[in-house]
Structures are given as C-alpha cells and as structure tokens.
Amino acid sequence: MIQVSVVDSVTVMNKEASRPPYSVVVLHDEAHHRALGIWVGQAEAFAIDRGLRQSPLPRPMTINFIASILHSLGAVLEEVRIKSLKEEIFYATARIRSDNTLHEIDARPSDAIALAVATGSPVFVSEEILDMAGVALPEGKMLHRIDATTAAEQSEQHTAEAGEAGEAGEALVLEEDFTKSECKRNFQRVLRILMR
C-alpha cells in the first residue's frame, strides 16, 4: 500500500444544464509522482472539500458527526485503504482501532476519504490500483488545490457563453458532454487545472 495525499475534490459541470454535475477526488502518490481520480457524489465531494479547507459549519455534517462518535467512544480511524478496483468500481476499508481491537470496515472510498480528511487520518492506495488507474504527472509539475476564485470564474465564463442566468459555484466546467467513456479525458483536464 502506498500513502497518498488528498489534493482536492472538484465538481465538474456538464455543458448541458439538464445533466447533473459530477465530482472527482484527486489523490496524489508523491513517491512515484502519480495522480488518481475517484469519481464521487456531490455530497461526499462537498464534505471532502470542507474538510480540506477546514471550513467551519454552523452544524456538523454527517462525516463530522461520525468522527465525533468515534472520538466519544475512544476509537480512532487509523487509516483508510483503497484496496481494489473491480469493473471500474473502487473498494475501500476503514481501519478503526478501539482499545486493542482493530476493525476493518467495508466502505465506499468517498465516505472513507471524507472521514480521513475530517480526522486527519492517512489514506493508502494499493500499488496495483495506482499501476492500473494512476496517471503519471509531467516532470517538475505539482498538484495544488483549485482556489474558489478560479473555479467561480470558470463557472461564470461558461454561464456567460451559454447565455444562461445562474450563480457561479465552486465547479470546473467542461465543454463537452460527460459520459463514462470520457472519464479519463476529463480527469486529464482536471489535472491540467490543478498542475503548476
């Protein structure tokens, strides 16, 4: 297993307003300079984003609630492991320690990553997954979080070009329909935004 850092969660808007947006969590294998994208739901992406930004919320989100339960029971999330990839679906486990007992709990990667971000716990990905689905980054390039201003400007530009009224959100707008077959191409576009 290789430790990765959680770089960002980016919401990808569709050119067609009628189609729902998608979100991708970007993980970085610093040792081998690779990135891994895991497409997640918007709620999980929001939780990850808020955890990364350490944004205060008036009320705890579900992930914060779960972290509080673990803490009050004296349990800790030791780590998250993204262990396998089957038929384009990632599988993860959350390793939770309570006293001297280690529990491995099956989890969706998005939930497990959100909890890891909320608790400051490490995330690991199997070498096999990184070999299959990881993307090598160009020499000398590093990944950085997209700032809210850049995301909002891209969303405003798309809205203006489309001639539609709407609020700008923290989202990346792609200029083509987002289909399952275009995941890799769209992830490459997300990486270009995050690379400096």
Short mmCIF file of C-alpha atoms in Angstrom, two decimals:
data_model
loop_
_atom_site.label_atom_id
_atom_site.label_comp_id
_atom_site.label_asym_id
_atom_site.label_seq_id
_atom_site.Cartn_x
_atom_site.Cartn_y
_atom_site.Cartn_z
CA MET A 1 0.00 0.00 0.00
CA ILE A 2 1.21 3.49 -0.88
CA GLN A 3 0.27 6.56 1.13
CA VAL A 4 -1.42 9.30 -0.90
CA SER A 5 -2.44 12.84 -0.15
CA VAL A 6 -5.93 14.15 -0.85
CA VAL A 7 -5.33 17.12 -3.15
CA ASP A 8 -8.83 18.35 -3.95
CA SER A 9 -12.40 17.47 -4.75
CA VAL A 10 -13.51 19.14 -7.95
CA THR A 11 -17.07 19.39 -9.24
CA VAL A 12 -17.35 19.00 -12.99
CA MET A 13 -20.33 20.71 -14.58
CA ASN A 14 -21.83 19.49 -17.82
CA LYS A 15 -22.30 21.73 -20.82
CA GLU A 16 -25.94 20.70 -20.83
CA ALA A 17 -27.61 22.22 -17.78
CA SER A 18 -30.13 19.38 -17.74
CA ARG A 19 -27.43 16.81 -16.91
CA PRO A 20 -26.22 16.55 -13.31
CA PRO A 21 -22.67 17.56 -12.39
CA TYR A 22 -20.08 15.03 -11.31
CA SER A 23 -17.30 15.32 -8.76
CA VAL A 24 -13.83 13.81 -8.65
CA VAL A 25 -11.50 13.42 -5.69
CA VAL A 26 -7.87 13.78 -6.72
CA LEU A 27 -5.28 11.72 -4.82
CA HIS A 28 -1.52 12.17 -5.21
CA ASP A 29 1.11 9.45 -4.85
CA GLU A 30 4.02 11.74 -4.06
CA ALA A 31 6.62 8.95 -4.03
CA HIS A 32 6.02 8.00 -7.66
CA HIS A 33 4.54 11.31 -8.85
CA ARG A 34 1.18 9.86 -9.91
CA ALA A 35 -2.40 11.09 -9.55
CA LEU A 36 -5.54 9.03 -9.08
CA GLY A 37 -9.06 10.27 -9.64
CA ILE A 38 -12.09 8.72 -7.97
CA TRP A 39 -15.46 9.96 -9.19
CA VAL A 40 -17.79 10.57 -6.22
CA GLY A 41 -21.17 12.05 -5.38
CA GLN A 42 -21.57 15.76 -4.80
CA ALA A 43 -22.40 15.40 -1.09
CA GLU A 44 -19.20 13.43 -0.46
CA ALA A 45 -17.17 15.88 -2.57
CA PHE A 46 -18.61 18.75 -0.52
CA ALA A 47 -17.66 17.00 2.74
CA ILE A 48 -14.12 16.37 1.48
CA ASP A 49 -13.79 19.95 0.24
CA ARG A 50 -14.99 21.40 3.55
CA GLY A 51 -12.59 19.14 5.45
CA LEU A 52 -9.64 20.13 3.27
CA ARG A 53 -10.45 23.81 3.62
CA GLN A 54 -11.24 23.34 7.32
CA SER A 55 -14.32 25.46 6.76
CA PRO A 56 -16.43 25.99 9.86
CA LEU A 57 -20.07 24.99 9.52
CA PRO A 58 -22.94 26.08 11.77
CA ARG A 59 -23.97 22.43 12.22
CA PRO A 60 -21.90 19.25 11.85
CA MET A 61 -22.17 17.30 8.62
CA THR A 62 -22.66 13.53 8.70
CA ILE A 63 -18.90 12.89 8.44
CA ASN A 64 -18.20 15.26 11.35
CA PHE A 65 -20.92 13.51 13.35
CA ILE A 66 -19.31 10.10 12.69
CA ALA A 67 -15.88 11.48 13.66
CA SER A 68 -17.40 12.78 16.91
CA ILE A 69 -18.96 9.38 17.65
CA LEU A 70 -15.60 7.66 17.14
CA HIS A 71 -13.90 10.19 19.41
CA SER A 72 -16.52 9.88 22.17
CA LEU A 73 -16.17 6.07 22.10
CA GLY A 74 -12.38 6.30 22.35
CA ALA A 75 -11.95 4.84 18.85
CA VAL A 76 -9.72 6.24 16.13
CA LEU A 77 -9.62 5.91 12.38
CA GLU A 78 -6.08 4.60 11.93
CA GLU A 79 -6.17 4.69 8.15
CA VAL A 80 -8.20 4.28 5.00
CA ARG A 81 -7.17 1.70 2.44
CA ILE A 82 -8.38 1.75 -1.15
CA LYS A 83 -7.74 -1.89 -1.79
CA SER A 84 -9.26 -2.98 -5.08
CA LEU A 85 -10.76 -1.90 -8.38
CA LYS A 86 -13.33 -4.22 -9.94
CA GLU A 87 -15.38 -3.37 -13.02
CA GLU A 88 -14.45 0.31 -12.67
CA ILE A 89 -15.59 0.43 -9.02
CA PHE A 90 -13.13 1.21 -6.22
CA TYR A 91 -13.42 -0.64 -2.89
CA ALA A 92 -12.09 0.65 0.41
CA THR A 93 -11.82 -0.27 4.07
CA ALA A 94 -11.66 1.97 7.10
CA ARG A 95 -9.34 0.59 9.77
CA ILE A 96 -10.74 1.66 13.14
CA ARG A 97 -8.99 0.91 16.42
CA SER A 98 -10.90 0.65 19.66
CA ASP A 99 -8.68 -0.20 22.62
CA ASN A 100 -6.56 -3.13 21.42
CA THR A 101 -9.00 -4.24 18.73
CA LEU A 102 -8.61 -3.30 15.07
CA HIS A 103 -11.79 -3.36 12.98
CA GLU A 104 -11.68 -3.32 9.18
CA ILE A 105 -14.95 -1.88 7.93
CA ASP A 106 -16.01 -2.02 4.29
CA ALA A 107 -16.68 1.48 2.96
CA ARG A 108 -17.20 3.48 -0.19
CA PRO A 109 -13.94 5.30 -0.94
CA SER A 110 -15.72 8.65 -0.92
CA ASP A 111 -17.08 8.17 2.61
CA ALA A 112 -13.81 6.74 3.89
CA ILE A 113 -11.76 9.58 2.37
CA ALA A 114 -14.15 12.19 3.78
CA LEU A 115 -13.78 10.64 7.25
CA ALA A 116 -9.99 10.50 6.86
CA VAL A 117 -9.91 14.20 5.94
CA ALA A 118 -12.16 15.05 8.90
CA THR A 119 -9.98 13.12 11.36
CA GLY A 120 -6.57 13.82 9.82
CA SER A 121 -6.01 10.11 9.15
CA PRO A 122 -3.79 8.76 6.36
CA VAL A 123 -5.10 7.31 3.09
CA PHE A 124 -3.38 4.43 1.31
CA VAL A 125 -3.94 3.00 -2.17
CA SER A 126 -2.76 -0.39 -3.40
CA GLU A 127 0.16 -0.40 -5.82
CA GLU A 128 -1.95 -2.44 -8.24
CA ILE A 129 -4.65 0.26 -8.40
CA LEU A 130 -2.08 3.00 -8.93
CA ASP A 131 -0.48 0.95 -11.70
CA MET A 132 -3.87 0.39 -13.40
CA ALA A 133 -5.60 3.72 -12.88
CA GLY A 134 -2.91 6.21 -11.81
CA VAL A 135 -1.76 8.97 -14.14
CA ALA A 136 1.92 9.92 -14.25
CA LEU A 137 2.43 13.64 -13.77
CA PRO A 138 4.81 15.57 -16.03
CA GLU A 139 8.31 16.16 -14.69
CA GLY A 140 8.50 19.25 -12.50
CA LYS A 141 4.72 19.67 -12.13
CA MET A 142 2.96 19.56 -8.76
CA LEU A 143 -0.72 19.35 -7.90
CA HIS A 144 -2.37 22.19 -5.97
CA ARG A 145 -5.91 22.79 -4.80
CA ILE A 146 -8.02 24.83 -7.16
CA ASP A 147 -8.88 28.09 -5.47
CA ALA A 148 -12.52 29.13 -5.19
CA THR A 149 -11.94 32.25 -7.30
CA THR A 150 -10.62 30.28 -10.29
CA ALA A 151 -13.49 27.80 -10.07
CA ALA A 152 -16.07 30.59 -9.87
CA GLU A 153 -14.51 32.44 -12.83
CA GLN A 154 -14.70 29.30 -14.98
CA SER A 155 -18.30 28.75 -13.98
CA GLU A 156 -19.18 32.40 -14.75
CA GLN A 157 -17.44 32.20 -18.13
CA HIS A 158 -19.41 29.08 -19.03
CA THR A 159 -22.66 30.69 -17.91
CA ALA A 160 -21.97 33.81 -19.98
CA GLU A 161 -21.04 31.78 -23.06
CA ALA A 162 -24.14 29.68 -22.77
CA GLY A 163 -26.29 32.77 -22.30
CA GLU A 164 -27.89 31.33 -19.19
CA ALA A 165 -28.51 33.05 -15.89
CA GLY A 166 -27.19 31.36 -12.78
CA GLU A 167 -24.91 31.62 -9.82
CA ALA A 168 -21.28 30.70 -10.10
CA GLY A 169 -20.27 27.83 -7.86
CA GLU A 170 -17.02 26.15 -6.98
CA ALA A 171 -17.06 23.97 -10.07
CA LEU A 172 -14.98 23.26 -13.11
CA VAL A 173 -16.94 23.48 -16.36
CA LEU A 174 -16.07 21.09 -19.14
CA GLU A 175 -17.09 21.95 -22.67
CA GLU A 176 -18.30 18.54 -23.72
CA ASP A 177 -20.83 16.03 -22.50
CA PHE A 178 -19.54 13.98 -19.60
CA THR A 179 -20.04 10.30 -20.30
CA LYS A 180 -18.50 7.25 -18.71
CA SER A 181 -16.24 6.76 -21.73
CA GLU A 182 -14.79 10.26 -21.25
CA CYS A 183 -13.74 9.85 -17.60
CA LYS A 184 -10.04 9.62 -18.42
CA ARG A 185 -10.06 12.61 -20.75
CA ASN A 186 -11.99 14.72 -18.26
CA PHE A 187 -9.67 13.67 -15.43
CA GLN A 188 -6.71 14.79 -17.54
CA ARG A 189 -8.40 18.18 -17.93
CA VAL A 190 -8.93 18.40 -14.16
CA LEU A 191 -5.25 17.58 -13.61
CA ARG A 192 -4.17 20.35 -16.01
CA ILE A 193 -6.14 22.83 -13.88
CA LEU A 194 -4.52 21.54 -10.66
CA MET A 195 -0.95 21.38 -12.02
CA ARG A 196 1.57 24.20 -11.58
#
